[in-house]
Short mmCIF file of N, CA and C in Angstrom, two decimals:
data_model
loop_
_atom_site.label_atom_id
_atom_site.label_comp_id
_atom_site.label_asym_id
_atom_site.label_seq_id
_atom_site.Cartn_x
_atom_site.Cartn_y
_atom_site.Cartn_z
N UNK A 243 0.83 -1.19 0.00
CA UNK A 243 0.00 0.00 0.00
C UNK A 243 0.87 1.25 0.00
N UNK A 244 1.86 1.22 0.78
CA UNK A 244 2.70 2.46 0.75
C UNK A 244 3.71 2.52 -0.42
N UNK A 245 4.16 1.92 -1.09
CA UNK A 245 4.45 1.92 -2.40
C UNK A 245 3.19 2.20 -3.22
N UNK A 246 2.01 1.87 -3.27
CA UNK A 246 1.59 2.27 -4.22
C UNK A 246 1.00 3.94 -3.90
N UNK A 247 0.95 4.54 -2.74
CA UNK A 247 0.68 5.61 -2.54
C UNK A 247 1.96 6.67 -3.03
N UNK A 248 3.63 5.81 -2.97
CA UNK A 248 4.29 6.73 -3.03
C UNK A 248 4.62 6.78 -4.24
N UNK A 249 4.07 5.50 -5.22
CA UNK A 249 4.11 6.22 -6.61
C UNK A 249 3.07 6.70 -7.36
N UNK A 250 2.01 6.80 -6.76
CA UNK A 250 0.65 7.94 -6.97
C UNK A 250 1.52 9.12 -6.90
N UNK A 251 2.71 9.79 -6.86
CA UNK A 251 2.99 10.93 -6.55
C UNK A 251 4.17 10.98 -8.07
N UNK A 252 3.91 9.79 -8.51
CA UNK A 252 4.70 9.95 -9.98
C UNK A 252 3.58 9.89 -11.15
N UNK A 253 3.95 9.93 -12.17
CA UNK A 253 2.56 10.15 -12.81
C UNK A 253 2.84 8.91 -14.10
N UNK A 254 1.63 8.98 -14.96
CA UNK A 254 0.66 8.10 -16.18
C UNK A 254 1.07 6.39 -16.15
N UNK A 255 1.06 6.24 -14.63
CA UNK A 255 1.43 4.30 -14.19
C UNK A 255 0.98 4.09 -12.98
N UNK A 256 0.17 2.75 -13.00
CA UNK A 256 -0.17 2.73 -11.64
C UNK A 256 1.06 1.38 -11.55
N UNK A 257 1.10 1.10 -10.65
CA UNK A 257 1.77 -0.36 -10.23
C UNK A 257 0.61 -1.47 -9.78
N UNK A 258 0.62 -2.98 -10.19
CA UNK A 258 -0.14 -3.51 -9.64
C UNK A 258 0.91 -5.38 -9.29
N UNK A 259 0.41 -5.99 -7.79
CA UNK A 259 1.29 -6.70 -8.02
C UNK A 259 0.59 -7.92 -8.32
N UNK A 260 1.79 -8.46 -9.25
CA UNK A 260 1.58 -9.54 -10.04
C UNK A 260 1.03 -10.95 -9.74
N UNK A 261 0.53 -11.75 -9.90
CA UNK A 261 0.02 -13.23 -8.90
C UNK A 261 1.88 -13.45 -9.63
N UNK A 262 1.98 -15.00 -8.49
CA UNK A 262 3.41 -15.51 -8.47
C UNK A 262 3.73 -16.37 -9.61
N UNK A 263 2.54 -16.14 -10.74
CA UNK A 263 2.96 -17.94 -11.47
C UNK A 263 3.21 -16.55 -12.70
N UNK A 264 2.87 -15.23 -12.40
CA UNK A 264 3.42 -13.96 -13.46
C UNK A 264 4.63 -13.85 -13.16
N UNK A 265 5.50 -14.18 -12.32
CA UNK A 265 6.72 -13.90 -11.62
C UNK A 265 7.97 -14.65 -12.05
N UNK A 266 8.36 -14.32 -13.70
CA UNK A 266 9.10 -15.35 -13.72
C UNK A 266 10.45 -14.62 -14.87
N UNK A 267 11.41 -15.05 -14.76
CA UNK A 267 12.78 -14.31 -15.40
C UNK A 267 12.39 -14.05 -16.64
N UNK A 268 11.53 -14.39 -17.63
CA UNK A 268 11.17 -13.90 -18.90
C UNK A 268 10.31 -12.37 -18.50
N UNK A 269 9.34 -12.65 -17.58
CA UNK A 269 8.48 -11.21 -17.06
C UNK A 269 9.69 -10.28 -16.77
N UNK A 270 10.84 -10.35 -16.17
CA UNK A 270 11.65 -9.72 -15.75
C UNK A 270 12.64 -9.09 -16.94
N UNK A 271 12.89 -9.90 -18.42
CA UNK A 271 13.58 -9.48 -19.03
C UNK A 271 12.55 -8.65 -19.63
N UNK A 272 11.45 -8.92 -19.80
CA UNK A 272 10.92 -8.06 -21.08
C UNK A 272 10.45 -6.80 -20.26
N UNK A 273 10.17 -6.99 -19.04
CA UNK A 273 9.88 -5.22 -18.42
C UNK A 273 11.23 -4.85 -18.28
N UNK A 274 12.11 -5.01 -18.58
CA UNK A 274 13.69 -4.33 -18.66
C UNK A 274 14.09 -4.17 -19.82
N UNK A 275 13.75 -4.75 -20.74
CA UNK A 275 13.66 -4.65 -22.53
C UNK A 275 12.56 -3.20 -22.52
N UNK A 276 11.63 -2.98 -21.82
CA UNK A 276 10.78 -1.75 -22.06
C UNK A 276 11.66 -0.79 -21.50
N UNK A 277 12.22 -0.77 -20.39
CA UNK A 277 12.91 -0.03 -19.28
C UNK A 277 13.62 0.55 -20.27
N UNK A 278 14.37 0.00 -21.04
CA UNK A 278 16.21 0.27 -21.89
C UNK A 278 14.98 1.53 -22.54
N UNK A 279 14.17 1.86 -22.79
CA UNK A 279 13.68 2.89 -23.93
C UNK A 279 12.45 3.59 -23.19
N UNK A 280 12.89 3.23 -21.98
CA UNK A 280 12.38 4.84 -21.21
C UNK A 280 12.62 6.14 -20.45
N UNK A 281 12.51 7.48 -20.31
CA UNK A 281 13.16 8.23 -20.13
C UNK A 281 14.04 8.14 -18.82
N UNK A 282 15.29 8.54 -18.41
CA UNK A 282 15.61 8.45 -17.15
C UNK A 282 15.29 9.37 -16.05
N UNK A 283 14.34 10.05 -15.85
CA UNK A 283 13.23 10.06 -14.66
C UNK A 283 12.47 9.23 -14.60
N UNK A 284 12.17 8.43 -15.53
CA UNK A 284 11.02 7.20 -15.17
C UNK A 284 12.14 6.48 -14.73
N UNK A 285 12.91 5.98 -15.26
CA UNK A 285 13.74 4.76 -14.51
C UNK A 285 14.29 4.95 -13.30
N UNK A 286 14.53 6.81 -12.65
CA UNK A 286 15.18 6.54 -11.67
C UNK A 286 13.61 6.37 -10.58
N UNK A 287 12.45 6.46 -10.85
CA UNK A 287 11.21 6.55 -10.60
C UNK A 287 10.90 5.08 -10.25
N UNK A 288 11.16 4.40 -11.29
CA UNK A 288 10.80 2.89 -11.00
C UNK A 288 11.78 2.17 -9.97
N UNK A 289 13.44 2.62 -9.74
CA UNK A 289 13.99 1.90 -9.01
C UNK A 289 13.68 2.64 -7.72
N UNK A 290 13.23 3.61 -7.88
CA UNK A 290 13.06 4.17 -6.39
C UNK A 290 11.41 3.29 -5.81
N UNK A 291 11.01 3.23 -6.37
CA UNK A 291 10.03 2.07 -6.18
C UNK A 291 9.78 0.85 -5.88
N UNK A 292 10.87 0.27 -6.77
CA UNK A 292 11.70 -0.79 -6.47
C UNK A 292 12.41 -1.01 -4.95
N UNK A 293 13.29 -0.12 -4.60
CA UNK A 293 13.78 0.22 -3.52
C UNK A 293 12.94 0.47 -2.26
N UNK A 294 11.48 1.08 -2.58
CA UNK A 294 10.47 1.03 -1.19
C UNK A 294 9.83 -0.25 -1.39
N UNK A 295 9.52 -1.11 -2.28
CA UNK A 295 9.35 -2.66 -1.94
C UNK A 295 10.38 -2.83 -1.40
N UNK A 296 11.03 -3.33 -1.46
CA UNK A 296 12.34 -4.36 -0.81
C UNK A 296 12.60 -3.68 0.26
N UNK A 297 12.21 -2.57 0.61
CA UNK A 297 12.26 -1.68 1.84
C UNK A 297 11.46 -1.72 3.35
N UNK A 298 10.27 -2.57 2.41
CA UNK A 298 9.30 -2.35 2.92
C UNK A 298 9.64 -2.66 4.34
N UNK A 299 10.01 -3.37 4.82
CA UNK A 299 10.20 -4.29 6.45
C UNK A 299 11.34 -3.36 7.21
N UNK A 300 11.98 -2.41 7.09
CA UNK A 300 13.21 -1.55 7.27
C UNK A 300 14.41 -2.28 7.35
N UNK A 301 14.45 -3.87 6.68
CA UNK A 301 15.51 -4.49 6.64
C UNK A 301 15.89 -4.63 5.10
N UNK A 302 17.01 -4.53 4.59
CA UNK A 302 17.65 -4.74 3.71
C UNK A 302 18.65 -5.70 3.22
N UNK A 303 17.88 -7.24 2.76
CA UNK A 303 18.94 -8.42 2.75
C UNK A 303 20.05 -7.95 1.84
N UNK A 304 21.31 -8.85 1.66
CA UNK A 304 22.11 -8.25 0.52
C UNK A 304 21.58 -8.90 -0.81
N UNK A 305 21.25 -9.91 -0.41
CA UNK A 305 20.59 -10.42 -1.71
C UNK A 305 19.30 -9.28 -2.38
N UNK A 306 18.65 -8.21 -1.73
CA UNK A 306 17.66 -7.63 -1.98
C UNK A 306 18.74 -6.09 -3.12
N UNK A 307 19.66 -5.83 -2.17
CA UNK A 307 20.66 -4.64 -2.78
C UNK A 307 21.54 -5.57 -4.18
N UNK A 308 21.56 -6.16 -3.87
CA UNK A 308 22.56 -6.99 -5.57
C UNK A 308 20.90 -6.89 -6.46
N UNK A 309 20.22 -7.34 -6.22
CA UNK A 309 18.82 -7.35 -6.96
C UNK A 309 18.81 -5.73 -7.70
N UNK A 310 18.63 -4.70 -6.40
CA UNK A 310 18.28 -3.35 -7.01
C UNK A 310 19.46 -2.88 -7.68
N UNK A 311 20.68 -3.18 -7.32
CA UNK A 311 21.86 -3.01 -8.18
C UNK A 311 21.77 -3.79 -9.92
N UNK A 312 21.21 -4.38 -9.45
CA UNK A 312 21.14 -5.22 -11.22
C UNK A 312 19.98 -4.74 -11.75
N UNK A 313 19.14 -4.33 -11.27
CA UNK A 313 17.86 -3.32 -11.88
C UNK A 313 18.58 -2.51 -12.42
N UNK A 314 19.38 -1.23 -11.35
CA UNK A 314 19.78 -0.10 -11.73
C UNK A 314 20.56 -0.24 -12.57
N UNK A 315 21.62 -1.55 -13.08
CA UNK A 315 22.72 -0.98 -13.79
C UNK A 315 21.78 -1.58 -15.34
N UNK A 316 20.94 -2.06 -15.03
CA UNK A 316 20.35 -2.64 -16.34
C UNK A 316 19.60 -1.76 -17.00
N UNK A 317 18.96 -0.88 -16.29
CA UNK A 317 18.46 0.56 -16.85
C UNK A 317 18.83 1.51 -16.70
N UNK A 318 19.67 2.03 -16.29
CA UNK A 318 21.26 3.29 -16.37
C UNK A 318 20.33 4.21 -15.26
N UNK A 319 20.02 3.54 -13.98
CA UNK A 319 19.92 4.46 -13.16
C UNK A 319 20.43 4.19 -11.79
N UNK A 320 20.98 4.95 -10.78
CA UNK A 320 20.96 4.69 -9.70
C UNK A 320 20.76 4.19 -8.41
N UNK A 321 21.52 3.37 -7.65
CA UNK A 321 20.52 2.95 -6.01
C UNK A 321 20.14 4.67 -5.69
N UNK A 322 18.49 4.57 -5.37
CA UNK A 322 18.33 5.70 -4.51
C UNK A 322 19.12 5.23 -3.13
N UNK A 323 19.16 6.58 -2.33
CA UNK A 323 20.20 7.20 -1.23
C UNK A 323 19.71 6.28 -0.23
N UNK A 324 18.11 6.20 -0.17
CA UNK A 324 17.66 5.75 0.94
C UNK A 324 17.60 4.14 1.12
N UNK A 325 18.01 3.43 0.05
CA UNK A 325 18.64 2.17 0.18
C UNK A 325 20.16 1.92 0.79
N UNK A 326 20.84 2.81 -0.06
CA UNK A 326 22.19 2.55 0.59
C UNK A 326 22.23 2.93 2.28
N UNK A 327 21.02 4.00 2.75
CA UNK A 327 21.46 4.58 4.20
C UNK A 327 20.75 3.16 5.13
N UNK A 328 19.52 2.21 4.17
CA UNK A 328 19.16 1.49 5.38
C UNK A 328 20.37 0.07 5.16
N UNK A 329 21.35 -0.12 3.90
CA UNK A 329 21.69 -0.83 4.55
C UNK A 329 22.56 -1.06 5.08
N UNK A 330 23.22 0.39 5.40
CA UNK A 330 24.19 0.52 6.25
C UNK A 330 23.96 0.34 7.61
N UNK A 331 22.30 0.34 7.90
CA UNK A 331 22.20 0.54 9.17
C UNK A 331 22.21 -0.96 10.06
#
């Protein structure tokens, strides 16, 4: 819910989540095949999104940061700040 409220504050996408049998490395390449040819405010938009899922619990596995790291470098955008500060903590 709080992901989807905090990207109500980005605009013309809602997010919706997927049932698990949608959840599969082909779903993952081809929404990153769309990603490569979208502007980079949307992409740094989506990993910051990305980043409040995996956020959600205020714990940050490393397996969750190699994940958003391979998002980000796959669509030429950045870890937002507020990933790297929780998982320093």
């Amino acid at each position: 819910a709080a992901v989807q409220e905090e990207w109500g504050k980005s605009e013309r996408w809602e997010p919706r989540l997927l049932e698990p049998s949608e959840c599969d490395i082909r779903a993952v390449h081809e929404a990153l095949d769309k990603f490569e040819f979208a502007n980079p405010i949307n992409n740094r938009q989506i990993l910051r999104v990305c980043g409040l899922v995996a956020a959600h619990d205020e714990v940050l596995e490393s397996r969750e940061i190699e994940h958003l790291r391979a998002i980000g470098d796959a669509i030429g955008a950045s870890i937002p700040p507020f990933v790297d500060q929780l998982a320093e903590a």
